[in-house]
Coordinates of C-alpha atoms in Angstrom, one line a residue:
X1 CA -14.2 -21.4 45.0
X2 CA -14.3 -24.7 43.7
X3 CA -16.4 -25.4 40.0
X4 CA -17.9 -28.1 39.1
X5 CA -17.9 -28.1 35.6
X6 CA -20.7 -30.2 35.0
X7 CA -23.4 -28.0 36.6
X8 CA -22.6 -25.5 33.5
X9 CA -24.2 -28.0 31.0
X10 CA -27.5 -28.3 32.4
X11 CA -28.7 -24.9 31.6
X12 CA -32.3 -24.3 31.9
X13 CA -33.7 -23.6 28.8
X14 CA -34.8 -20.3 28.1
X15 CA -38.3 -19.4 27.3
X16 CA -38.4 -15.7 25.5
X17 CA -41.7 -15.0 25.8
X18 CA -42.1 -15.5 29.5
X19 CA -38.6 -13.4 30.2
X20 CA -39.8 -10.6 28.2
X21 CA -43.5 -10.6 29.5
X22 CA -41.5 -11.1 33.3
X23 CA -39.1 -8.5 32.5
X24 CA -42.2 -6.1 31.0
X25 CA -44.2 -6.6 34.3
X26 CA -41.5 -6.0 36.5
X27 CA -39.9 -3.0 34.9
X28 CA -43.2 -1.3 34.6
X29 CA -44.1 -2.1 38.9
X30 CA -40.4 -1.0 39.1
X31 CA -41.2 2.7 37.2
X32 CA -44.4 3.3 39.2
X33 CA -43.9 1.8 42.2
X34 CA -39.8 1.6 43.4
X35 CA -38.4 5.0 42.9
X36 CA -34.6 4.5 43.1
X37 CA -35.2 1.3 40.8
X38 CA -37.0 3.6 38.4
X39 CA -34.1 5.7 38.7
X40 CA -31.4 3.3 38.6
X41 CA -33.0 1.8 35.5
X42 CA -32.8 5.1 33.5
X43 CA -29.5 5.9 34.6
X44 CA -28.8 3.5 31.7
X45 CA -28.8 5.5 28.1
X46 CA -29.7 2.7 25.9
X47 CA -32.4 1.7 28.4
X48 CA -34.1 5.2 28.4
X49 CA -33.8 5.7 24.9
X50 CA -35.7 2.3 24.5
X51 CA -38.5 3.1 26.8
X52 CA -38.9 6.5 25.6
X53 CA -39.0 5.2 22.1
X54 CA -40.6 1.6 22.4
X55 CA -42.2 1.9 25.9
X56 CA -41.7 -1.8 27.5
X57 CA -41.6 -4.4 24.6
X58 CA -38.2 -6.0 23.6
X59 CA -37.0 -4.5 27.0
X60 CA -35.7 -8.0 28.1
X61 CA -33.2 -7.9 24.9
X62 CA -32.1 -4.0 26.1
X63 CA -31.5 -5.3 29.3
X64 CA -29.1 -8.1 27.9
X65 CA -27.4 -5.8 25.9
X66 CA -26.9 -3.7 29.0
X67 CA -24.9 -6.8 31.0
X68 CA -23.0 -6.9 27.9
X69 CA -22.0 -3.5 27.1
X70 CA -18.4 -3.7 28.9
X71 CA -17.7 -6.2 26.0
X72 CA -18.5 -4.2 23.2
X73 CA -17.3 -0.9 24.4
X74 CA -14.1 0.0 21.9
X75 CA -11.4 1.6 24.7
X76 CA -7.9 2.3 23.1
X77 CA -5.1 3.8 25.1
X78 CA -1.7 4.5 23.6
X79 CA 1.4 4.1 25.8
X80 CA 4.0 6.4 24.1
X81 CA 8.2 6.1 24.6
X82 CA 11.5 5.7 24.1
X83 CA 12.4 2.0 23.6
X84 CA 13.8 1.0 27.0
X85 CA 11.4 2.9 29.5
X86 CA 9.2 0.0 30.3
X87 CA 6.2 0.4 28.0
X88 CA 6.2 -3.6 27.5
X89 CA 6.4 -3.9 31.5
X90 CA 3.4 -1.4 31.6
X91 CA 1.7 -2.7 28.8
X92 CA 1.8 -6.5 30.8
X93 CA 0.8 -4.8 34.3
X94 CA -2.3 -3.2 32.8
X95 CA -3.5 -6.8 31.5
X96 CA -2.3 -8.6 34.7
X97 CA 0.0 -10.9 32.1
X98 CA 3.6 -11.5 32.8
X99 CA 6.3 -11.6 30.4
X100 CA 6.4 -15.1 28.1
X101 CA 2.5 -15.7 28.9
X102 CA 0.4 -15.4 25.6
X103 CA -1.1 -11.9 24.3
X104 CA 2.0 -10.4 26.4
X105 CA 4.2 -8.3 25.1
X106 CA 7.8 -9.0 24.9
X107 CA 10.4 -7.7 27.5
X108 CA 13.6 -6.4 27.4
X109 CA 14.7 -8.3 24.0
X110 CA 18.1 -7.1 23.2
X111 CA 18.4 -5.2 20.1
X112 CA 14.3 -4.8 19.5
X113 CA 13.3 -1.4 19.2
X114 CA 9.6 -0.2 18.7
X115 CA 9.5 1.0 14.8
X116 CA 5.7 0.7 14.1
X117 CA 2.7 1.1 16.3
X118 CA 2.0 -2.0 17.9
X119 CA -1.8 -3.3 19.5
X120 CA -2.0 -5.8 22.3
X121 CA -6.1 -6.9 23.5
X122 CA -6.7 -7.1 26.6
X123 CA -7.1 -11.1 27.6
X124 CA -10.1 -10.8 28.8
X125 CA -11.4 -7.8 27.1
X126 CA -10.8 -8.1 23.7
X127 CA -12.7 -4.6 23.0
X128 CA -9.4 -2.7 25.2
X129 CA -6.5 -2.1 23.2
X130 CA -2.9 -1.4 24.6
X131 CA -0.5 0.7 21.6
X132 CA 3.1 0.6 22.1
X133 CA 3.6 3.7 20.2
X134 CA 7.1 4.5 19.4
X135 CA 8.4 8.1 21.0
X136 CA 8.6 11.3 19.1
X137 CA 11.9 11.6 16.8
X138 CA 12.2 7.6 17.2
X139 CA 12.9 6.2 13.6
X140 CA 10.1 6.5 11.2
X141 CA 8.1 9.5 13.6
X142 CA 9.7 12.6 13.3
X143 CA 8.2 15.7 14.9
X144 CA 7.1 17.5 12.2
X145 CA 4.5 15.2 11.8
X146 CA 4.6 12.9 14.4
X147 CA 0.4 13.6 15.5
X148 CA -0.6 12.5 12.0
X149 CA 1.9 9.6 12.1
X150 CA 0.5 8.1 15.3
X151 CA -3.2 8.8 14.5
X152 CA -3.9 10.5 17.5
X153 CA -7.7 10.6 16.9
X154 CA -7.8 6.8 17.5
X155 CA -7.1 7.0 21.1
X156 CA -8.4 7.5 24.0
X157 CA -6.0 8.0 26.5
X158 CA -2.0 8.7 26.4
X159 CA 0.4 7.5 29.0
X160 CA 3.6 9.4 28.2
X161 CA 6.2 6.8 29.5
X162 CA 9.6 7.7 30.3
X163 CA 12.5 6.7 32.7
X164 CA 15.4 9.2 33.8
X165 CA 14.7 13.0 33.0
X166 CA 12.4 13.9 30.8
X167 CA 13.0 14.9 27.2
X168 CA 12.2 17.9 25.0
X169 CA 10.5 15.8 23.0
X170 CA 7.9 14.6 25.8
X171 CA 7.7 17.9 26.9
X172 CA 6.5 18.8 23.5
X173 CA 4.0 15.9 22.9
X174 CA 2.0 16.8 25.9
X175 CA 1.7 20.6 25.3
X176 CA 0.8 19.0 22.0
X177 CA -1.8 16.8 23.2
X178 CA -2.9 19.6 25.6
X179 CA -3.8 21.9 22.9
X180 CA -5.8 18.7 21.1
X181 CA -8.1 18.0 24.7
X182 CA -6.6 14.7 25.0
X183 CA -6.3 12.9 28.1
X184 CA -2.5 12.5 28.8
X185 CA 0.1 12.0 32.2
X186 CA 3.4 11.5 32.0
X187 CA 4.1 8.1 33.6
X188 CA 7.4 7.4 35.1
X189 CA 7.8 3.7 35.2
X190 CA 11.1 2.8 37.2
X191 CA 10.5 4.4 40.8
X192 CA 11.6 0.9 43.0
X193 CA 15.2 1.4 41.2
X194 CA 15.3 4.7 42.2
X195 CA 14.1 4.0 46.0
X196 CA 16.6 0.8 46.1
X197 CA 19.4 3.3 45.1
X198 CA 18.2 5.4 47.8
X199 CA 17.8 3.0 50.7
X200 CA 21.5 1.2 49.6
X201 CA 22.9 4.2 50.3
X202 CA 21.1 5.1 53.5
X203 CA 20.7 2.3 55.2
X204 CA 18.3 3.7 58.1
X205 CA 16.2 5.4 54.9
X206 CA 12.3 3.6 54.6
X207 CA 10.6 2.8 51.3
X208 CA 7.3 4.8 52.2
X209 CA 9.8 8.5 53.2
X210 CA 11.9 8.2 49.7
X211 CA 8.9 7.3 47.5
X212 CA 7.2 10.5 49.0
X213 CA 10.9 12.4 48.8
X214 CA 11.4 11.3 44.8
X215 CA 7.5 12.5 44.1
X216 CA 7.8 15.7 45.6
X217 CA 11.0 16.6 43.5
X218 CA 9.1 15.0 40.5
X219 CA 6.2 17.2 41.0
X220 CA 8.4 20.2 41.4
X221 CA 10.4 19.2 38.2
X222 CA 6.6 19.0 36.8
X223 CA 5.2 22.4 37.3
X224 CA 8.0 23.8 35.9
X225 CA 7.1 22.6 32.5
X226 CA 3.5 23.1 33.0
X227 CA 1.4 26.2 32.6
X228 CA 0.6 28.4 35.5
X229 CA -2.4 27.1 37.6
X230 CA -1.6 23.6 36.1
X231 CA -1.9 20.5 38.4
X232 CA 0.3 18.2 36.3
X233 CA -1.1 14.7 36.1
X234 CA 1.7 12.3 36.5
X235 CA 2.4 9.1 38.1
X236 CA 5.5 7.4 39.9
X237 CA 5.0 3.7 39.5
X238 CA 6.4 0.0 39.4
X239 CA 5.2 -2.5 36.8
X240 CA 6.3 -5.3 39.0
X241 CA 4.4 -3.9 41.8
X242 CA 0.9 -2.9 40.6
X243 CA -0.7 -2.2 43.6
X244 CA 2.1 -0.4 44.8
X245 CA 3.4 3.8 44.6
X246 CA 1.4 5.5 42.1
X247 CA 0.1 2.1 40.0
X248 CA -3.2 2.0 42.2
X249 CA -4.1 6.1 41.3
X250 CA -2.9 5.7 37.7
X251 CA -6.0 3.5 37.4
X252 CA -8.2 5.7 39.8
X253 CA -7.6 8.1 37.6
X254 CA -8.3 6.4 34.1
X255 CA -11.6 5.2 35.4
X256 CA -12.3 8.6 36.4
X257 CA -11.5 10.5 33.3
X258 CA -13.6 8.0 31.0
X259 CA -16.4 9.2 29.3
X260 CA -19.6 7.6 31.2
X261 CA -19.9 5.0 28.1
X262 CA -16.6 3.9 28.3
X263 CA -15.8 3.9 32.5
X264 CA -17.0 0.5 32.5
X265 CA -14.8 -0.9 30.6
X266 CA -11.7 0.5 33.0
X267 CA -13.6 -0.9 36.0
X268 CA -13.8 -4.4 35.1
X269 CA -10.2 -4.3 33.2
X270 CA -8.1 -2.8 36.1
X271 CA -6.9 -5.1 38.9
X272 CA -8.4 -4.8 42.7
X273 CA -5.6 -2.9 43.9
X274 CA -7.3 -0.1 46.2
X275 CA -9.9 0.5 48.4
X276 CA -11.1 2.9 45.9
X277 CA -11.3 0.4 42.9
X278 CA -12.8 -2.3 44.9
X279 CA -15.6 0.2 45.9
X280 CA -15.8 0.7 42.0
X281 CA -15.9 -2.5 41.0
X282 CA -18.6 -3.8 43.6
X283 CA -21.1 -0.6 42.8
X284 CA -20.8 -1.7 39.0
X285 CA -21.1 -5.5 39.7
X286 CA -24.5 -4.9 42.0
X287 CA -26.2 -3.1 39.2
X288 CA -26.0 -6.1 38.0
X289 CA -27.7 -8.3 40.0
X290 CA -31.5 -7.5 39.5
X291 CA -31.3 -7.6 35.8
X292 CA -29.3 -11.2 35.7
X293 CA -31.9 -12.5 38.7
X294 CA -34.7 -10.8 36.0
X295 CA -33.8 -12.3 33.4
X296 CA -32.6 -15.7 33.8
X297 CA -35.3 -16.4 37.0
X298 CA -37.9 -16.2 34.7
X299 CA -40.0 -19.2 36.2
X300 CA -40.1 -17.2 39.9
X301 CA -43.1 -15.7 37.6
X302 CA -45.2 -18.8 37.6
X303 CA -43.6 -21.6 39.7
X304 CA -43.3 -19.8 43.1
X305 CA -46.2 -20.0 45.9
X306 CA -47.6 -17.0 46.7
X307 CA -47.9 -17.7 50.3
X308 CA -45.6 -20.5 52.0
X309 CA -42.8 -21.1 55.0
X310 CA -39.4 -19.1 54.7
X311 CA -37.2 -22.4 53.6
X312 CA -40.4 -23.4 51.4
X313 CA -40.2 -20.4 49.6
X314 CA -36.4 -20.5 49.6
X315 CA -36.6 -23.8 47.7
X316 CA -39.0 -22.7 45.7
X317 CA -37.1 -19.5 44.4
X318 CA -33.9 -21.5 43.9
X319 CA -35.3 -24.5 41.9
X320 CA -36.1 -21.9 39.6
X321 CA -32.4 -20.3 39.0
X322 CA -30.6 -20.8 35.8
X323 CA -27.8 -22.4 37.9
X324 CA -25.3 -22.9 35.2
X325 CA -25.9 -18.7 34.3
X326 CA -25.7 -17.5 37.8
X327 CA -22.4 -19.8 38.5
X328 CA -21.0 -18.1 35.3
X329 CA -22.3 -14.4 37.0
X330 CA -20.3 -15.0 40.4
X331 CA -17.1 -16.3 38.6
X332 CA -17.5 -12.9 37.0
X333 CA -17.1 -11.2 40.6
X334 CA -14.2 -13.3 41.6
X335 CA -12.4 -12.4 38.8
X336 CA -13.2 -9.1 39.1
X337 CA -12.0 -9.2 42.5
X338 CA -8.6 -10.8 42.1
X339 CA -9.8 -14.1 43.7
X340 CA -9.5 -17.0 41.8
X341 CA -6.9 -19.5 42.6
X342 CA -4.8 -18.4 39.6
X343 CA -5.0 -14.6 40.9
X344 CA -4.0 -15.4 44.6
X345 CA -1.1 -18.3 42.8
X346 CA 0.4 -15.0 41.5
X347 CA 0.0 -13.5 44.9
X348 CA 1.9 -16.4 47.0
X349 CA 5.0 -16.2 44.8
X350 CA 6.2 -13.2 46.4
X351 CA 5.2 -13.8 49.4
X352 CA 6.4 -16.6 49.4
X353 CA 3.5 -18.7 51.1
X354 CA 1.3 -21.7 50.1
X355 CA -2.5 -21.1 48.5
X356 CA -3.8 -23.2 51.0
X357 CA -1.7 -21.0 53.6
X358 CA -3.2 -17.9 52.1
X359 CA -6.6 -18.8 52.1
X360 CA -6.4 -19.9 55.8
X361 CA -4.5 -17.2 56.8
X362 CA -6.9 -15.0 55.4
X363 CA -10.0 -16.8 56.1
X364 CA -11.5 -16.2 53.1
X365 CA -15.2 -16.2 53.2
X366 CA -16.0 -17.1 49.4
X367 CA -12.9 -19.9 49.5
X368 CA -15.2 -22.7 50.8
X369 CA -18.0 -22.2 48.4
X370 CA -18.7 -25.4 45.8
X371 CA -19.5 -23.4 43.0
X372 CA -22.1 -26.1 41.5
X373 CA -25.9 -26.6 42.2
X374 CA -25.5 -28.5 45.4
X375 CA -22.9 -26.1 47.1
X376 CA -25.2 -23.2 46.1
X377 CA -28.5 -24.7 47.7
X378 CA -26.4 -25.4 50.5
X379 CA -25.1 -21.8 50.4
X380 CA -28.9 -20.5 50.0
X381 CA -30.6 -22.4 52.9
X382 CA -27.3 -21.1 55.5
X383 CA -28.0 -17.6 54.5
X384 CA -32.0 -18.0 55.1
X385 CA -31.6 -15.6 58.3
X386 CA -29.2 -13.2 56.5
X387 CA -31.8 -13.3 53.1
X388 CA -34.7 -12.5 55.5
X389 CA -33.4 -9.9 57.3
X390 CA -32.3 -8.2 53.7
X391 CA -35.4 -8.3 52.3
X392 CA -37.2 -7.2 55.7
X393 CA -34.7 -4.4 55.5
X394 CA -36.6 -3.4 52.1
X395 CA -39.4 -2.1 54.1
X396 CA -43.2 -1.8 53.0
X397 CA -44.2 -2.0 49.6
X398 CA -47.1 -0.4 47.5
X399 CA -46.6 -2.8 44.6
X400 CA -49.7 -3.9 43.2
X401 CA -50.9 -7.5 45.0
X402 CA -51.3 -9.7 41.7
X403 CA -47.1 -9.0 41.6
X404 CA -46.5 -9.6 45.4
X405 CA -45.2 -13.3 45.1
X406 CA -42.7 -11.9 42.2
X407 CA -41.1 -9.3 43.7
X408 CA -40.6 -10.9 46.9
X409 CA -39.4 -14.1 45.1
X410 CA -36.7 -11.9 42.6
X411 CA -35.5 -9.9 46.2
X412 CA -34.5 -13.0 47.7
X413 CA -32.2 -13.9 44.6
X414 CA -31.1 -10.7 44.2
X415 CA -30.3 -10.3 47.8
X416 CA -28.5 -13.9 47.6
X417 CA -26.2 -12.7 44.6
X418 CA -25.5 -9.5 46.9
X419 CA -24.0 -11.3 49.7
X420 CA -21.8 -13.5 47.5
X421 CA -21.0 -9.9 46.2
X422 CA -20.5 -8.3 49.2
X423 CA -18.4 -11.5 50.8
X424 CA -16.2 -11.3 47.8
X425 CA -15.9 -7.2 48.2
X426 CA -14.2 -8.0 52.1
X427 CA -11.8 -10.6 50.5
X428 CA -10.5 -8.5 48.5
X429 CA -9.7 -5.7 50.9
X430 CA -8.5 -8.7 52.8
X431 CA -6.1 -9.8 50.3
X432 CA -5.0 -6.3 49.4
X433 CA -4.6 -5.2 52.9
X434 CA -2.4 -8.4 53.5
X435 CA -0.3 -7.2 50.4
X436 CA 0.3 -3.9 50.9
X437 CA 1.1 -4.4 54.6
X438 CA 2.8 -7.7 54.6
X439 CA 2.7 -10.1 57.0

């Protein structure tokens, strides 16, 4: 998608009192008349506590808070080794950063050793932390008190790194961590060595049969150390190739082991790298869409006709958009999806193929899409047969008639922000189907 970064600085300016009494009218038709939005909105903690509490005023600000809450979620995860076992590699694959590129962490620096627990922020999630923890017995964390040392209670999650067999040590730290309820896996970071050494030897061997060879002996190794009835967490992977071997399922399983309050902040920091996490990633982005449509569509209160043509109304409703917010929202999707030009740059250098080849090789719905007021009106009136058979697809309403013109007006930009969601969802299995399968 192409931005035009001078849309972004005519933002419409926001009137307060008409989102909240907008957002109060429609939240309240929502709770007595739309079950699964009733629902959907007290699936949200803060939201319910607010209603509860405070019934509908100041709702608009919970709602804000609740587009926000990914940013000011505190995630730490502590990625624990041996100096040489690829933490920095793993530490740079979990924030899509390469090696040199700011915020990264350093790579295979001769002579530097991990002596102190070290924090790298997530780019693009400040609020996500990344620990380079030095392994146990390592200078400066003995054993004996190696829990305290690390400060174990600041962490969420452990990723027990380690390349080669595994030591006492490691075996020790997770029976440790077991008997603490922490969430740990033992992450073995240099698998594509191990397969290359395979398939160099025997030549007629294929990647796929020796990854699936080296993990059932892994596994075997695993349950050895592990008690009986124990279904050992750990994960075969390459930092070079995230959404390759066990990289994709070492996020899958992150995002589900998070507490509720913090599982959003794994969805939007992990990269679209299976089916699974693109299904993740579009559920959490279309909660979204009604609340943004809510709150910065404020004037489809006043401003839209009650009764008019399809395209009439269709003008109507988009005159009204906060362009320069809802141009922000859908970067935020292709992001999240792995689809702006800087994601799929990454994506031609190893396959060795232009962006402009990649894009038409993949015919990439979103690709053509001006991403400033005029490409998005021209965007809006194509879809008019698509928008009215979504919102026909709603079905009957028993929504009170004074609100009719609303809540057909806010369906129609929710519905549009769906199917830029939903053309963004099939690029990405596009672009992950074309790299997992080659050519």
């Amino acid at each position: 998608m192409a931005i035009d970064e001078g849309s972004a600085e005519d933002s419409t300016v926001i009137d307060e009192g008409k989102i909240e009494k907008t957002v109060e009218e429609y939240v309240d038709m929502a709770l007595t008349s739309d079950e699964d939005l009733g629902k959907e909105l007290l699936e949200d903690e803060d939201i319910k506590a607010h209603f509860l509490n405070y019934g509908l005023k100041n709702l608009h600000a919970v709602l804000q808070k609740a587009l926000e809450k990914h940013d000011r979620t505190q995630l730490s995860i502590a990625i624990i080794g041996q100096t040489g076992t690829g933490k920095s590699s793993l530490i740079n694959a979990l924030m899509d950063l390469h090696s040199g590129e700011e915020g990264a962490a350093a790579v295979g620096e001769v002579g530097e050793c991990t002596t102190n627990c070290k924090e790298y922020k997530h780019p693009k999630l400040p609020n996500l932390s990344f620990w380079d923890v030095p392994g146990v017995d390592s200078p400066k964390f003995p054993r004996m008190s190696y829990i305290e040392d690390i400060k174990v209670e600041n962490y969420d999650f452990f990723l027990l790194v380690y390349s080669g067999r595994l030591k006492d040590s490691e075996i020790w730290l997770k029976s440790e961590l077991d008997k603490l309820k922490k969430k740990c896996y033992f992450v073995y970071t240099k698998v594509d060595n191990d397969i290359l050494s395979v398939t160099r030897r025997e030549q007629n061997s294929k990647e796929e049969d020796v990854f699936m060879q080296l993990k059932s002996k892994s596994m075997n190794n695993m349950r050895k150390i592990s008690s009986p009835g124990e279904v050992p967490k750990q994960f075969l992977i390459s930092s070079l190739k995230p959404k390759s071997f066990d990289f994709p399922k070492l996020s899958e399983q992150l995002i589900d082991d998070a507490p509720d309050v913090k599982k959003l902040v794994l969805i939007y920091s992990v990269g679209a790298n299976s089916k699974k996490i693109i299904e993740e990633k579009a559920k959490a982005l279309r909660k979204r869409c009604w609340p943004v449509v809510l709150l910065r569509a404020f004037k489809l209160l006043t401003q839209v006709p009650a009764e008019s043509k399809l395209l009439k109304l269709l003008d109507a409703v988009f005159d009204c958009l906060d362009i320069a917010y809802i141009i922000r929202e859908i970067t935020f999707y292709q992001e999240q999806f792995g689809l702006t030009d800087d994601n799929l740059e990454k994506i031609t250098e190893f396959k060795q193929v232009s962006l402009s080849d990649l894009k038409s090789k993949l015919q990439l719905k979103t690709n053509s899409i001006q991403l400033n007021g005029d490409g998005l009106k021209a965007l809006f009136h194509n879809s008019e047969a698509y928008l009215k058979q979504k919102v026909a697809q709603l079905g009957p309403t028993s929504f009170i008639e004074s609100l009719v013109r609303i809540t057909e007006s806010h369906k129609f930009a929710e519905c549009f922000l769906e199917m830029i969601l939903d053309n963004m969802k099939e690029d990405a299995l596009k672009v992950l189907e074309f790299i997992t399968k080659g050519n």
